CSV table of N, CA and C in Angstrom, one decimal:
chain,number,residue,atom,x,y,z
T,11,MET,N,19.4,-25.3,-50.3
T,11,MET,CA,20.0,-26.5,-50.9
T,11,MET,C,21.4,-26.8,-50.3
T,12,PRO,N,21.6,-28.0,-49.8
T,12,PRO,CA,22.9,-28.3,-49.1
T,12,PRO,C,24.1,-28.3,-50.1
T,13,GLY,N,25.3,-28.2,-49.6
T,13,GLY,CA,26.5,-28.3,-50.4
T,13,GLY,C,26.8,-29.7,-50.8
T,14,VAL,N,27.9,-29.9,-51.5
T,14,VAL,CA,28.3,-31.2,-51.9
T,14,VAL,C,29.0,-32.0,-50.8
T,15,SER,N,28.6,-33.2,-50.5
T,15,SER,CA,29.2,-34.0,-49.4
T,15,SER,C,30.4,-34.7,-50.1
T,16,VAL,N,31.5,-34.6,-49.4
T,16,VAL,CA,32.8,-35.2,-49.9
T,16,VAL,C,33.2,-36.3,-48.9
T,17,LYS,N,33.2,-37.5,-49.4
T,17,LYS,CA,33.6,-38.6,-48.5
T,17,LYS,C,34.9,-39.2,-48.9
T,18,ILE,N,36.0,-38.7,-48.3
T,18,ILE,CA,37.3,-39.1,-48.8
T,18,ILE,C,37.8,-40.4,-48.1
T,19,THR,N,37.0,-40.9,-47.2
T,19,THR,CA,37.4,-42.1,-46.5
T,19,THR,C,36.4,-43.2,-46.7
T,20,ASN,N,35.6,-43.1,-47.8
T,20,ASN,CA,34.5,-44.0,-48.0
T,20,ASN,C,33.7,-43.9,-46.7
T,21,VAL,N,33.4,-45.0,-46.0
T,21,VAL,CA,32.6,-44.9,-44.8
T,21,VAL,C,33.5,-45.3,-43.6
T,22,ARG,N,34.8,-45.4,-43.7
T,22,ARG,CA,35.7,-45.8,-42.6
T,22,ARG,C,35.5,-44.8,-41.4
T,23,CYS,N,35.4,-45.4,-40.3
T,23,CYS,CA,35.3,-44.6,-39.1
T,23,CYS,C,35.7,-45.5,-37.9
T,24,GLU,N,36.5,-44.9,-37.0
T,24,GLU,CA,36.9,-45.6,-35.8
T,24,GLU,C,35.9,-45.7,-34.7
T,25,ALA,N,34.9,-44.8,-34.7
T,25,ALA,CA,34.0,-44.7,-33.6
T,25,ALA,C,33.0,-45.9,-33.6
T,26,LYS,N,32.5,-46.3,-34.8
T,26,LYS,CA,31.6,-47.4,-34.9
T,26,LYS,C,30.4,-47.3,-34.0
T,27,CYS,N,29.8,-46.1,-34.0
T,27,CYS,CA,28.6,-45.9,-33.1
T,27,CYS,C,27.5,-46.8,-33.7
T,28,VAL,N,26.8,-47.4,-32.8
T,28,VAL,CA,25.8,-48.4,-33.2
T,28,VAL,C,24.6,-47.7,-33.8
T,29,TYR,N,24.3,-46.5,-33.6
T,29,TYR,CA,23.2,-45.8,-34.1
T,29,TYR,C,23.5,-45.1,-35.5
T,30,CYS,N,24.7,-45.2,-36.0
T,30,CYS,CA,25.1,-44.5,-37.2
T,30,CYS,C,24.4,-45.0,-38.4
T,31,TYR,N,23.8,-44.1,-39.2
T,31,TYR,CA,23.1,-44.6,-40.4
T,31,TYR,C,24.0,-45.2,-41.5
T,32,GLU,N,25.3,-45.0,-41.4
T,32,GLU,CA,26.2,-45.6,-42.4
T,32,GLU,C,26.7,-47.0,-42.0
T,33,ASN,N,26.3,-47.5,-40.9
T,33,ASN,CA,26.7,-48.9,-40.5
T,33,ASN,C,26.3,-49.9,-41.6
T,34,ALA,N,25.2,-49.7,-42.2
T,34,ALA,CA,24.8,-50.6,-43.3
T,34,ALA,C,25.8,-50.6,-44.5
T,35,LEU,N,26.3,-49.4,-44.8
T,35,LEU,CA,27.3,-49.3,-45.8
T,35,LEU,C,28.6,-49.9,-45.4
T,36,ARG,N,29.0,-49.7,-44.1
T,36,ARG,CA,30.2,-50.3,-43.6
T,36,ARG,C,30.2,-51.8,-43.7
T,37,ASP,N,29.0,-52.4,-43.5
T,37,ASP,CA,28.9,-53.8,-43.5
T,37,ASP,C,28.8,-54.4,-44.9
T,38,ALA,N,28.6,-53.6,-45.9
T,38,ALA,CA,28.5,-54.1,-47.3
T,38,ALA,C,29.8,-54.7,-47.7
T,39,PRO,N,29.7,-55.8,-48.5
T,39,PRO,CA,30.9,-56.5,-48.9
T,39,PRO,C,31.9,-55.6,-49.7
T,40,ASP,N,31.5,-54.7,-50.5
T,40,ASP,CA,32.5,-53.9,-51.2
T,40,ASP,C,33.2,-52.9,-50.4
T,41,GLN,N,32.8,-52.7,-49.1
T,41,GLN,CA,33.5,-51.7,-48.3
T,41,GLN,C,34.7,-52.3,-47.5
T,42,THR,N,34.8,-53.7,-47.6
T,42,THR,CA,35.8,-54.3,-46.8
T,42,THR,C,37.2,-54.1,-47.4
T,43,ALA,N,37.3,-54.0,-48.7
T,43,ALA,CA,38.6,-53.8,-49.3
T,43,ALA,C,38.9,-52.4,-49.4
T,44,GLU,N,40.2,-52.1,-49.1
T,44,GLU,CA,40.7,-50.7,-49.2
T,44,GLU,C,40.8,-50.3,-50.7
T,45,ARG,N,40.3,-49.2,-50.9
T,45,ARG,CA,40.4,-48.6,-52.3
T,45,ARG,C,41.3,-47.4,-52.2
T,46,PRO,N,42.2,-47.3,-53.2
T,46,PRO,CA,43.1,-46.2,-53.2
T,46,PRO,C,42.4,-44.9,-53.4
T,47,LEU,N,42.8,-43.9,-52.7
T,47,LEU,CA,42.2,-42.5,-52.9
T,47,LEU,C,42.8,-41.9,-54.1
T,48,LYS,N,42.0,-41.5,-55.1
T,48,LYS,CA,42.5,-40.8,-56.3
T,48,LYS,C,42.0,-39.3,-56.0
T,49,LEU,N,42.9,-38.6,-55.3
T,49,LEU,CA,42.6,-37.3,-54.9
T,49,LEU,C,42.3,-36.3,-56.0
T,50,ASP,N,43.0,-36.4,-57.1
T,50,ASP,CA,42.7,-35.5,-58.2
T,50,ASP,C,41.3,-35.7,-58.8
T,51,ALA,N,40.9,-37.0,-58.8
T,51,ALA,CA,39.6,-37.3,-59.3
T,51,ALA,C,38.5,-36.8,-58.4
T,52,VAL,N,38.8,-36.9,-57.1
T,52,VAL,CA,37.8,-36.5,-56.0
T,52,VAL,C,37.7,-34.9,-56.2
T,53,LEU,N,38.8,-34.2,-56.3
T,53,LEU,CA,38.7,-32.8,-56.4
T,53,LEU,C,38.0,-32.3,-57.7
T,54,ALA,N,38.2,-33.0,-58.8
T,54,ALA,CA,37.5,-32.7,-60.0
T,54,ALA,C,36.0,-32.9,-59.9
T,55,GLN,N,35.7,-34.1,-59.3
T,55,GLN,CA,34.2,-34.4,-59.2
T,55,GLN,C,33.6,-33.4,-58.2
T,56,MET,N,34.3,-33.1,-57.1
T,56,MET,CA,33.7,-32.2,-56.2
T,56,MET,C,33.4,-30.8,-56.8
T,57,GLU,N,34.3,-30.3,-57.6
T,57,GLU,CA,34.1,-29.1,-58.3
T,57,GLU,C,33.0,-29.2,-59.3
T,58,LYS,N,32.9,-30.2,-60.1
T,58,LYS,CA,31.8,-30.5,-61.0
T,58,LYS,C,30.5,-30.5,-60.3
T,59,GLU,N,30.4,-31.2,-59.3
T,59,GLU,CA,29.1,-31.3,-58.6
T,59,GLU,C,28.7,-30.0,-57.9
T,60,TRP,N,29.7,-29.3,-57.4
T,60,TRP,CA,29.4,-28.1,-56.7
T,60,TRP,C,28.9,-27.1,-57.7
T,61,ARG,N,29.5,-27.0,-58.9
T,61,ARG,CA,29.1,-26.1,-59.9
T,61,ARG,C,27.7,-26.4,-60.4
T,62,MET,N,27.4,-27.7,-60.6
T,62,MET,CA,26.1,-28.2,-61.0
T,62,MET,C,25.0,-27.9,-60.0
T,63,SER,N,25.4,-27.9,-58.7
T,63,SER,CA,24.4,-27.8,-57.7
T,63,SER,C,23.8,-26.3,-57.7
T,64,GLY,N,24.6,-25.4,-58.0
T,64,GLY,CA,24.2,-24.0,-58.1
T,64,GLY,C,23.8,-23.4,-56.8
T,65,SER,N,24.1,-24.1,-55.7
T,65,SER,CA,23.7,-23.6,-54.4
T,65,SER,C,24.6,-22.6,-53.8
T,66,GLY,N,25.8,-22.6,-54.2
T,66,GLY,CA,26.8,-21.7,-53.6
T,66,GLY,C,27.3,-22.1,-52.2
T,67,ASN,N,26.6,-23.1,-51.6
T,67,ASN,CA,27.0,-23.7,-50.3
T,67,ASN,C,28.3,-24.4,-50.5
T,68,PRO,N,29.2,-24.3,-49.5
T,68,PRO,CA,30.5,-24.9,-49.6
T,68,PRO,C,30.4,-26.4,-49.6
T,69,PRO,N,31.3,-27.1,-50.3
T,69,PRO,CA,31.5,-28.6,-50.2
T,69,PRO,C,31.9,-28.9,-48.7
T,70,TYR,N,31.5,-30.0,-48.2
T,70,TYR,CA,31.8,-30.4,-46.9
T,70,TYR,C,32.3,-31.8,-46.8
T,71,LEU,N,33.2,-32.0,-45.9
T,71,LEU,CA,33.8,-33.3,-45.6
T,71,LEU,C,32.9,-34.0,-44.6
T,72,HIS,N,32.6,-35.3,-44.9
T,72,HIS,CA,31.6,-36.0,-44.1
T,72,HIS,C,31.8,-37.5,-44.1
T,73,GLY,N,31.3,-38.2,-43.2
T,73,GLY,CA,31.2,-39.6,-43.0
T,73,GLY,C,31.8,-40.6,-44.0
T,74,GLY,N,32.3,-41.5,-43.4
T,74,GLY,CA,33.0,-42.0,-42.2
T,74,GLY,C,33.5,-40.9,-41.5
T,75,GLU,N,34.8,-41.0,-41.1
T,75,GLU,CA,35.5,-40.0,-40.3
T,75,GLU,C,36.5,-39.4,-41.2
T,76,ALA,N,36.3,-38.2,-41.7
T,76,ALA,CA,37.2,-37.6,-42.7
T,76,ALA,C,38.6,-37.4,-42.2
T,77,LEU,N,38.7,-37.1,-40.9
T,77,LEU,CA,40.1,-36.8,-40.4
T,77,LEU,C,41.0,-38.0,-40.4
T,78,THR,N,40.5,-39.2,-40.6
T,78,THR,CA,41.4,-40.4,-40.7
T,78,THR,C,42.1,-40.4,-42.0
T,79,ALA,N,41.8,-39.5,-43.0
T,79,ALA,CA,42.5,-39.4,-44.2
T,79,ALA,C,43.8,-38.7,-44.0
T,80,GLY,N,44.0,-38.0,-43.0
T,80,GLY,CA,45.3,-37.3,-42.7
T,80,GLY,C,45.3,-35.8,-43.0
T,81,HIS,N,46.2,-35.1,-42.4
T,81,HIS,CA,46.3,-33.7,-42.6
T,81,HIS,C,46.4,-33.2,-44.0
T,82,LYS,N,47.3,-33.9,-44.7
T,82,LYS,CA,47.6,-33.4,-46.1
T,82,LYS,C,46.3,-33.5,-47.0
T,83,VAL,N,45.6,-34.7,-46.9
T,83,VAL,CA,44.5,-34.9,-47.7
T,83,VAL,C,43.3,-33.9,-47.3
T,84,VAL,N,43.1,-33.8,-46.0
T,84,VAL,CA,42.1,-32.9,-45.5
T,84,VAL,C,42.4,-31.5,-45.9
T,85,GLU,N,43.6,-31.1,-45.8
T,85,GLU,CA,43.9,-29.7,-46.2
T,85,GLU,C,43.8,-29.5,-47.7
T,86,THR,N,44.1,-30.5,-48.5
T,86,THR,CA,44.0,-30.4,-50.0
T,86,THR,C,42.5,-30.2,-50.4
T,87,VAL,N,41.6,-31.0,-49.8
T,87,VAL,CA,40.2,-30.9,-50.1
T,87,VAL,C,39.6,-29.6,-49.6
T,88,MET,N,40.0,-29.2,-48.3
T,88,MET,CA,39.5,-27.9,-47.8
T,88,MET,C,40.0,-26.7,-48.6
T,89,LYS,N,41.2,-26.8,-49.1
T,89,LYS,CA,41.7,-25.7,-49.9
T,89,LYS,C,40.9,-25.5,-51.2
T,90,LYS,N,40.5,-26.7,-51.8
T,90,LYS,CA,39.7,-26.6,-53.1
T,90,LYS,C,38.3,-26.1,-52.7
T,91,ALA,N,37.7,-26.5,-51.7
T,91,ALA,CA,36.4,-26.1,-51.3
T,91,ALA,C,36.5,-24.5,-51.0
T,92,TYR,N,37.5,-24.1,-50.4
T,92,TYR,CA,37.7,-22.7,-50.1
T,92,TYR,C,37.8,-21.9,-51.4
T,93,GLU,N,38.6,-22.4,-52.3
T,93,GLU,CA,38.7,-21.8,-53.6
T,93,GLU,C,37.4,-21.6,-54.3
T,94,LEU,N,36.5,-22.6,-54.2
T,94,LEU,CA,35.2,-22.6,-54.8
T,94,LEU,C,34.2,-21.7,-54.1
T,95,ALA,N,34.1,-21.8,-52.8
T,95,ALA,CA,33.1,-21.2,-52.0
T,95,ALA,C,33.5,-20.1,-51.0
T,96,GLY,N,34.8,-20.0,-50.8
T,96,GLY,CA,35.3,-19.0,-49.8
T,96,GLY,C,35.2,-19.5,-48.3
T,97,CYS,N,34.8,-20.8,-48.1
T,97,CYS,CA,34.8,-21.4,-46.8
T,97,CYS,C,34.5,-22.9,-47.0
T,98,THR,N,34.5,-23.7,-46.0
T,98,THR,CA,34.2,-25.1,-46.1
T,98,THR,C,33.6,-25.6,-44.8
T,99,ASN,N,33.2,-26.8,-44.7
T,99,ASN,CA,32.6,-27.4,-43.5
T,99,ASN,C,33.1,-28.8,-43.4
T,100,ILE,N,33.0,-29.3,-42.1
T,100,ILE,CA,33.4,-30.7,-41.9
T,100,ILE,C,32.5,-31.2,-40.7
T,101,GLN,N,32.1,-32.5,-40.8
T,101,GLN,CA,31.5,-33.2,-39.7
T,101,GLN,C,32.4,-34.2,-39.2
T,102,THR,N,32.7,-34.3,-37.9
T,102,THR,CA,33.7,-35.2,-37.3
T,102,THR,C,33.2,-35.6,-36.0
T,103,TYR,N,33.8,-36.7,-35.5
T,103,TYR,CA,33.6,-37.1,-34.1
T,103,TYR,C,34.5,-36.3,-33.2
T,104,GLY,N,35.5,-35.7,-33.8
T,104,GLY,CA,36.4,-34.8,-33.0
T,104,GLY,C,37.6,-35.4,-32.3
T,105,TYR,N,37.7,-36.7,-32.1
T,105,TYR,CA,38.8,-37.3,-31.4
T,105,TYR,C,40.1,-37.0,-32.0
T,106,LEU,N,40.2,-36.8,-33.3
T,106,LEU,CA,41.5,-36.7,-34.0
T,106,LEU,C,41.9,-35.2,-34.2
T,107,ILE,N,41.1,-34.3,-33.7
T,107,ILE,CA,41.4,-32.9,-33.9
T,107,ILE,C,42.7,-32.6,-33.1
T,108,ASP,N,43.7,-32.0,-33.7
T,108,ASP,CA,44.9,-31.6,-33.1
T,108,ASP,C,45.2,-30.2,-33.5
T,109,ASP,N,46.3,-29.7,-33.1
T,109,ASP,CA,46.7,-28.3,-33.4
T,109,ASP,C,46.8,-28.1,-34.9
T,110,LYS,N,47.3,-29.0,-35.6
T,110,LYS,CA,47.5,-28.9,-37.1
T,110,LYS,C,46.1,-28.8,-37.8
T,111,TYR,N,45.1,-29.7,-37.3
T,111,TYR,CA,43.8,-29.6,-37.9
T,111,TYR,C,43.2,-28.2,-37.6
T,112,ILE,N,43.3,-27.8,-36.4
T,112,ILE,CA,42.8,-26.4,-36.0
T,112,ILE,C,43.3,-25.4,-36.9
T,113,GLU,N,44.6,-25.4,-37.2
T,113,GLU,CA,45.3,-24.5,-38.1
T,113,GLU,C,44.6,-24.6,-39.5
T,114,ILE,N,44.4,-25.8,-40.0
T,114,ILE,CA,43.8,-26.0,-41.3
T,114,ILE,C,42.4,-25.4,-41.3
T,115,PHE,N,41.6,-25.7,-40.2
T,115,PHE,CA,40.2,-25.2,-40.2
T,115,PHE,C,40.2,-23.7,-40.2
T,116,LYS,N,41.1,-23.1,-39.5
T,116,LYS,CA,41.1,-21.6,-39.5
T,116,LYS,C,41.5,-21.1,-40.8
T,117,LYS,N,42.5,-21.7,-41.4
T,117,LYS,CA,43.0,-21.2,-42.7
T,117,LYS,C,42.0,-21.2,-43.8
T,118,TYR,N,41.1,-22.2,-43.8
T,118,TYR,CA,40.1,-22.4,-44.9
T,118,TYR,C,38.7,-22.1,-44.4
T,119,LYS,N,38.6,-21.3,-43.3
T,119,LYS,CA,37.3,-20.9,-42.7
T,119,LYS,C,36.3,-22.0,-42.6
T,120,ALA,N,36.7,-23.1,-42.0
T,120,ALA,CA,35.9,-24.3,-41.8
T,120,ALA,C,34.9,-24.1,-40.7
T,121,SER,N,33.7,-24.5,-40.9
T,121,SER,CA,32.7,-24.7,-39.9
T,121,SER,C,32.8,-26.1,-39.5
T,122,VAL,N,33.0,-26.4,-38.2
T,122,VAL,CA,33.3,-27.7,-37.7
T,122,VAL,C,32.1,-28.2,-36.9
T,123,GLY,N,31.4,-29.3,-37.4
T,123,GLY,CA,30.4,-29.9,-36.6
T,123,GLY,C,30.9,-31.1,-35.9
T,124,ILE,N,30.6,-31.2,-34.6
T,124,ILE,CA,31.2,-32.4,-33.8
T,124,ILE,C,30.0,-33.3,-33.5
T,125,SER,N,30.1,-34.5,-33.8
T,125,SER,CA,29.1,-35.5,-33.4
T,125,SER,C,29.4,-36.0,-32.1
T,126,ILE,N,28.6,-35.6,-31.1
T,126,ILE,CA,28.9,-36.0,-29.7
T,126,ILE,C,27.7,-36.6,-29.0
T,127,ASP,N,26.7,-36.9,-29.7
T,127,ASP,CA,25.4,-37.3,-29.1
T,127,ASP,C,25.6,-38.7,-28.5
T,128,GLY,N,26.2,-39.6,-29.3
T,128,GLY,CA,26.4,-41.0,-28.8
T,128,GLY,C,25.2,-41.8,-28.5
T,129,PRO,N,25.3,-43.1,-28.3
T,129,PRO,CA,24.2,-43.9,-28.0
T,129,PRO,C,23.6,-43.7,-26.6
T,130,TRP,N,22.3,-43.9,-26.5
T,130,TRP,CA,21.7,-43.7,-25.2
T,130,TRP,C,22.0,-44.8,-24.3
T,131,PRO,N,22.2,-44.7,-23.0
T,131,PRO,CA,22.0,-43.4,-22.2
T,131,PRO,C,23.3,-42.6,-22.2
């Protein structure tokens, strides 16, 4: 059973890959307005859903592009995931990874998936 997917940026992503399954969500009218991130509410919901899942798999940051939320937000979410499961995961296109993100990933034992397949050819 997979872990809890945490989408802290709604579906915002700078890559805009044409093959992305979230394009339909990005094009939806309610996605055009910026919504404020209520981080405390996200963390509480993440913990609730993680406990209800019973999988033990760590929560993971995913789609849009989680790293656009910034170092502080990403670290806060990863810290909570680490407290719950002892590690965490993230799926990213990788362009925004810098030394600070690498430090955060190491600190919270993050498994980092990089989406590099891109459109054909």
